[in-house]
Amino acid sequence: MDMRKLVGRNVARLRRERQLTQEEVAARSGFSQQYLSSLERGRRNPTVITLYELALALEVSHVALVLPDDEA
């Protein structure tokens, strides 16, 4: 299981469920829209601190970002 892709899929899914754009999540989290785009495509290896900040921005538990999905 590629954790980078899993985290990216979860971030994208949670963002869409909340009807947020990447720009809105960027403004909430302090990360750039370009970083979020790369993250959602599985091209970034986020730190624990990054996961925490993204979870706050998405108003979810940090655990939600690493839960396995059906696309494993």
PDB file of N, CA and C in Angstrom, residues 29-69:
ATOM      1  N   SER A  29      -5.254  25.987   5.742  1.00  0.00           N
ATOM      2  CA  SER A  29      -4.136  25.184   6.255  1.00  0.00           C
ATOM      3  C   SER A  29      -2.788  25.888   6.214  1.00  0.00           C
ATOM      4  N   GLY A  30      -2.656  26.875   5.333  1.00  0.00           N
ATOM      5  CA  GLY A  30      -1.368  27.539   5.171  1.00  0.00           C
ATOM      6  C   GLY A  30      -0.480  26.892   4.126  1.00  0.00           C
ATOM      7  N   PHE A  31      -0.946  25.802   3.510  1.00  0.00           N
ATOM      8  CA  PHE A  31      -0.198  25.160   2.430  1.00  0.00           C
ATOM      9  C   PHE A  31      -0.659  25.752   1.103  1.00  0.00           C
ATOM     10  N   SER A  32       0.185  25.709   0.108  1.00  0.00           N
ATOM     11  CA  SER A  32      -0.190  26.260  -1.189  1.00  0.00           C
ATOM     12  C   SER A  32      -1.143  25.318  -1.922  1.00  0.00           C
ATOM     13  N   GLN A  33      -1.890  25.884  -2.863  1.00  0.00           N
ATOM     14  CA  GLN A  33      -2.782  25.065  -3.688  1.00  0.00           C
ATOM     15  C   GLN A  33      -1.967  24.064  -4.493  1.00  0.00           C
ATOM     16  N   GLN A  34      -0.788  24.456  -4.935  1.00  0.00           N
ATOM     17  CA  GLN A  34       0.070  23.557  -5.697  1.00  0.00           C
ATOM     18  C   GLN A  34       0.512  22.368  -4.842  1.00  0.00           C
ATOM     19  N   TYR A  35       0.830  22.630  -3.571  1.00  0.00           N
ATOM     20  CA  TYR A  35       1.216  21.547  -2.669  1.00  0.00           C
ATOM     21  C   TYR A  35       0.050  20.586  -2.489  1.00  0.00           C
ATOM     22  N   LEU A  36      -1.150  21.128  -2.266  1.00  0.00           N
ATOM     23  CA  LEU A  36      -2.322  20.278  -2.071  1.00  0.00           C
ATOM     24  C   LEU A  36      -2.615  19.447  -3.312  1.00  0.00           C
ATOM     25  N   SER A  37      -2.455  20.030  -4.475  1.00  0.00           N
ATOM     26  CA  SER A  37      -2.661  19.295  -5.722  1.00  0.00           C
ATOM     27  C   SER A  37      -1.689  18.117  -5.816  1.00  0.00           C
ATOM     28  N   SER A  38      -0.425  18.364  -5.525  1.00  0.00           N
ATOM     29  CA  SER A  38       0.585  17.294  -5.548  1.00  0.00           C
ATOM     30  C   SER A  38       0.284  16.230  -4.496  1.00  0.00           C
ATOM     31  N   LEU A  39      -0.159  16.678  -3.328  1.00  0.00           N
ATOM     32  CA  LEU A  39      -0.497  15.754  -2.253  1.00  0.00           C
ATOM     33  C   LEU A  39      -1.651  14.846  -2.673  1.00  0.00           C
ATOM     34  N   GLU A  40      -2.698  15.438  -3.246  1.00  0.00           N
ATOM     35  CA  GLU A  40      -3.861  14.652  -3.654  1.00  0.00           C
ATOM     36  C   GLU A  40      -3.524  13.667  -4.765  1.00  0.00           C
ATOM     37  N   ARG A  41      -2.505  13.939  -5.535  1.00  0.00           N
ATOM     38  CA  ARG A  41      -2.074  13.022  -6.594  1.00  0.00           C
ATOM     39  C   ARG A  41      -1.068  11.990  -6.091  1.00  0.00           C
ATOM     40  N   GLY A  42      -0.767  12.022  -4.798  1.00  0.00           N
ATOM     41  CA  GLY A  42       0.142  11.036  -4.226  1.00  0.00           C
ATOM     42  C   GLY A  42       1.605  11.293  -4.497  1.00  0.00           C
ATOM     43  N   ARG A  43       1.935  12.528  -4.783  1.00  0.00           N
ATOM     44  CA  ARG A  43       3.329  12.869  -5.114  1.00  0.00           C
ATOM     45  C   ARG A  43       4.087  13.511  -3.966  1.00  0.00           C
ATOM     46  N   ARG A  44       3.430  13.673  -2.833  1.00  0.00           N
ATOM     47  CA  ARG A  44       4.081  14.261  -1.660  1.00  0.00           C
ATOM     48  C   ARG A  44       4.080  13.269  -0.518  1.00  0.00           C
ATOM     49  N   ASN A  45       5.051  13.394   0.346  1.00  0.00           N
ATOM     50  CA  ASN A  45       5.163  12.537   1.517  1.00  0.00           C
ATOM     51  C   ASN A  45       4.985  13.434   2.747  1.00  0.00           C
ATOM     52  N   PRO A  46       3.731  13.632   3.164  1.00  0.00           N
ATOM     53  CA  PRO A  46       3.482  14.592   4.239  1.00  0.00           C
ATOM     54  C   PRO A  46       4.010  14.128   5.586  1.00  0.00           C
ATOM     55  N   THR A  47       4.444  15.088   6.373  1.00  0.00           N
ATOM     56  CA  THR A  47       4.907  14.801   7.730  1.00  0.00           C
ATOM     57  C   THR A  47       3.698  14.648   8.646  1.00  0.00           C
ATOM     58  N   VAL A  48       3.941  14.208   9.855  1.00  0.00           N
ATOM     59  CA  VAL A  48       2.875  14.099  10.853  1.00  0.00           C
ATOM     60  C   VAL A  48       2.281  15.481  11.127  1.00  0.00           C
ATOM     61  N   ILE A  49       3.109  16.481  11.167  1.00  0.00           N
ATOM     62  CA  ILE A  49       2.630  17.846  11.406  1.00  0.00           C
ATOM     63  C   ILE A  49       1.739  18.308  10.250  1.00  0.00           C
ATOM     64  N   THR A  50       2.134  17.987   9.017  1.00  0.00           N
ATOM     65  CA  THR A  50       1.316  18.331   7.855  1.00  0.00           C
ATOM     66  C   THR A  50      -0.044  17.656   7.940  1.00  0.00           C
ATOM     67  N   LEU A  51      -0.064  16.371   8.294  1.00  0.00           N
ATOM     68  CA  LEU A  51      -1.334  15.653   8.440  1.00  0.00           C
ATOM     69  C   LEU A  51      -2.208  16.317   9.494  1.00  0.00           C
ATOM     70  N   TYR A  52      -1.608  16.715  10.589  1.00  0.00           N
ATOM     71  CA  TYR A  52      -2.346  17.380  11.662  1.00  0.00           C
ATOM     72  C   TYR A  52      -2.956  18.698  11.174  1.00  0.00           C
ATOM     73  N   GLU A  53      -2.166  19.508  10.478  1.00  0.00           N
ATOM     74  CA  GLU A  53      -2.649  20.792   9.970  1.00  0.00           C
ATOM     75  C   GLU A  53      -3.760  20.599   8.941  1.00  0.00           C
ATOM     76  N   LEU A  54      -3.614  19.606   8.078  1.00  0.00           N
ATOM     77  CA  LEU A  54      -4.659  19.334   7.090  1.00  0.00           C
ATOM     78  C   LEU A  54      -5.934  18.845   7.757  1.00  0.00           C
ATOM     79  N   ALA A  55      -5.796  18.013   8.773  1.00  0.00           N
ATOM     80  CA  ALA A  55      -6.960  17.515   9.504  1.00  0.00           C
ATOM     81  C   ALA A  55      -7.710  18.683  10.148  1.00  0.00           C
ATOM     82  N   LEU A  56      -6.986  19.616  10.729  1.00  0.00           N
ATOM     83  CA  LEU A  56      -7.628  20.800  11.303  1.00  0.00           C
ATOM     84  C   LEU A  56      -8.365  21.593  10.226  1.00  0.00           C
ATOM     85  N   ALA A  57      -7.730  21.775   9.085  1.00  0.00           N
ATOM     86  CA  ALA A  57      -8.334  22.548   8.001  1.00  0.00           C
ATOM     87  C   ALA A  57      -9.593  21.875   7.467  1.00  0.00           C
ATOM     88  N   LEU A  58      -9.593  20.539   7.454  1.00  0.00           N
ATOM     89  CA  LEU A  58     -10.746  19.784   6.950  1.00  0.00           C
ATOM     90  C   LEU A  58     -11.755  19.454   8.045  1.00  0.00           C
ATOM     91  N   GLU A  59     -11.411  19.806   9.277  1.00  0.00           N
ATOM     92  CA  GLU A  59     -12.260  19.541  10.442  1.00  0.00           C
ATOM     93  C   GLU A  59     -12.567  18.051  10.600  1.00  0.00           C
ATOM     94  N   VAL A  60     -11.492  17.254  10.525  1.00  0.00           N
ATOM     95  CA  VAL A  60     -11.588  15.808  10.734  1.00  0.00           C
ATOM     96  C   VAL A  60     -10.469  15.381  11.674  1.00  0.00           C
ATOM     97  N   SER A  61     -10.539  14.152  12.119  1.00  0.00           N
ATOM     98  CA  SER A  61      -9.447  13.569  12.891  1.00  0.00           C
ATOM     99  C   SER A  61      -8.276  13.291  11.958  1.00  0.00           C
ATOM    100  N   HIS A  62      -7.079  13.439  12.463  1.00  0.00           N
ATOM    101  CA  HIS A  62      -5.898  13.117  11.654  1.00  0.00           C
ATOM    102  C   HIS A  62      -5.921  11.654  11.220  1.00  0.00           C
ATOM    103  N   VAL A  63      -6.580  10.809  11.991  1.00  0.00           N
ATOM    104  CA  VAL A  63      -6.677   9.380  11.659  1.00  0.00           C
ATOM    105  C   VAL A  63      -7.446   9.185  10.356  1.00  0.00           C
ATOM    106  N   ALA A  64      -8.420  10.046  10.086  1.00  0.00           N
ATOM    107  CA  ALA A  64      -9.226   9.932   8.855  1.00  0.00           C
ATOM    108  C   ALA A  64      -8.370  10.049   7.610  1.00  0.00           C
ATOM    109  N   LEU A  65      -7.228  10.698   7.718  1.00  0.00           N
ATOM    110  CA  LEU A  65      -6.364  10.886   6.562  1.00  0.00           C
ATOM    111  C   LEU A  65      -5.551   9.649   6.215  1.00  0.00           C
ATOM    112  N   VAL A  66      -5.451   8.708   7.138  1.00  0.00           N
ATOM    113  CA  VAL A  66      -4.642   7.511   6.879  1.00  0.00           C
ATOM    114  C   VAL A  66      -5.447   6.216   6.921  1.00  0.00           C
ATOM    115  N   LEU A  67      -6.762   6.331   7.059  1.00  0.00           N
ATOM    116  CA  LEU A  67      -7.584   5.115   7.071  1.00  0.00           C
ATOM    117  C   LEU A  67      -7.573   4.471   5.694  1.00  0.00           C
ATOM    118  N   PRO A  68      -7.439   3.139   5.636  1.00  0.00           N
ATOM    119  CA  PRO A  68      -7.472   2.444   4.342  1.00  0.00           C
ATOM    120  C   PRO A  68      -8.819   2.650   3.644  1.00  0.00           C
ATOM    121  N   ASP A  69      -8.765   2.675   2.324  1.00  0.00           N
ATOM    122  CA  ASP A  69      -9.981   2.771   1.522  1.00  0.00           C
ATOM    123  C   ASP A  69     -10.107   1.524   0.646  1.00  0.00           C
TER     124      ASP A  69
END
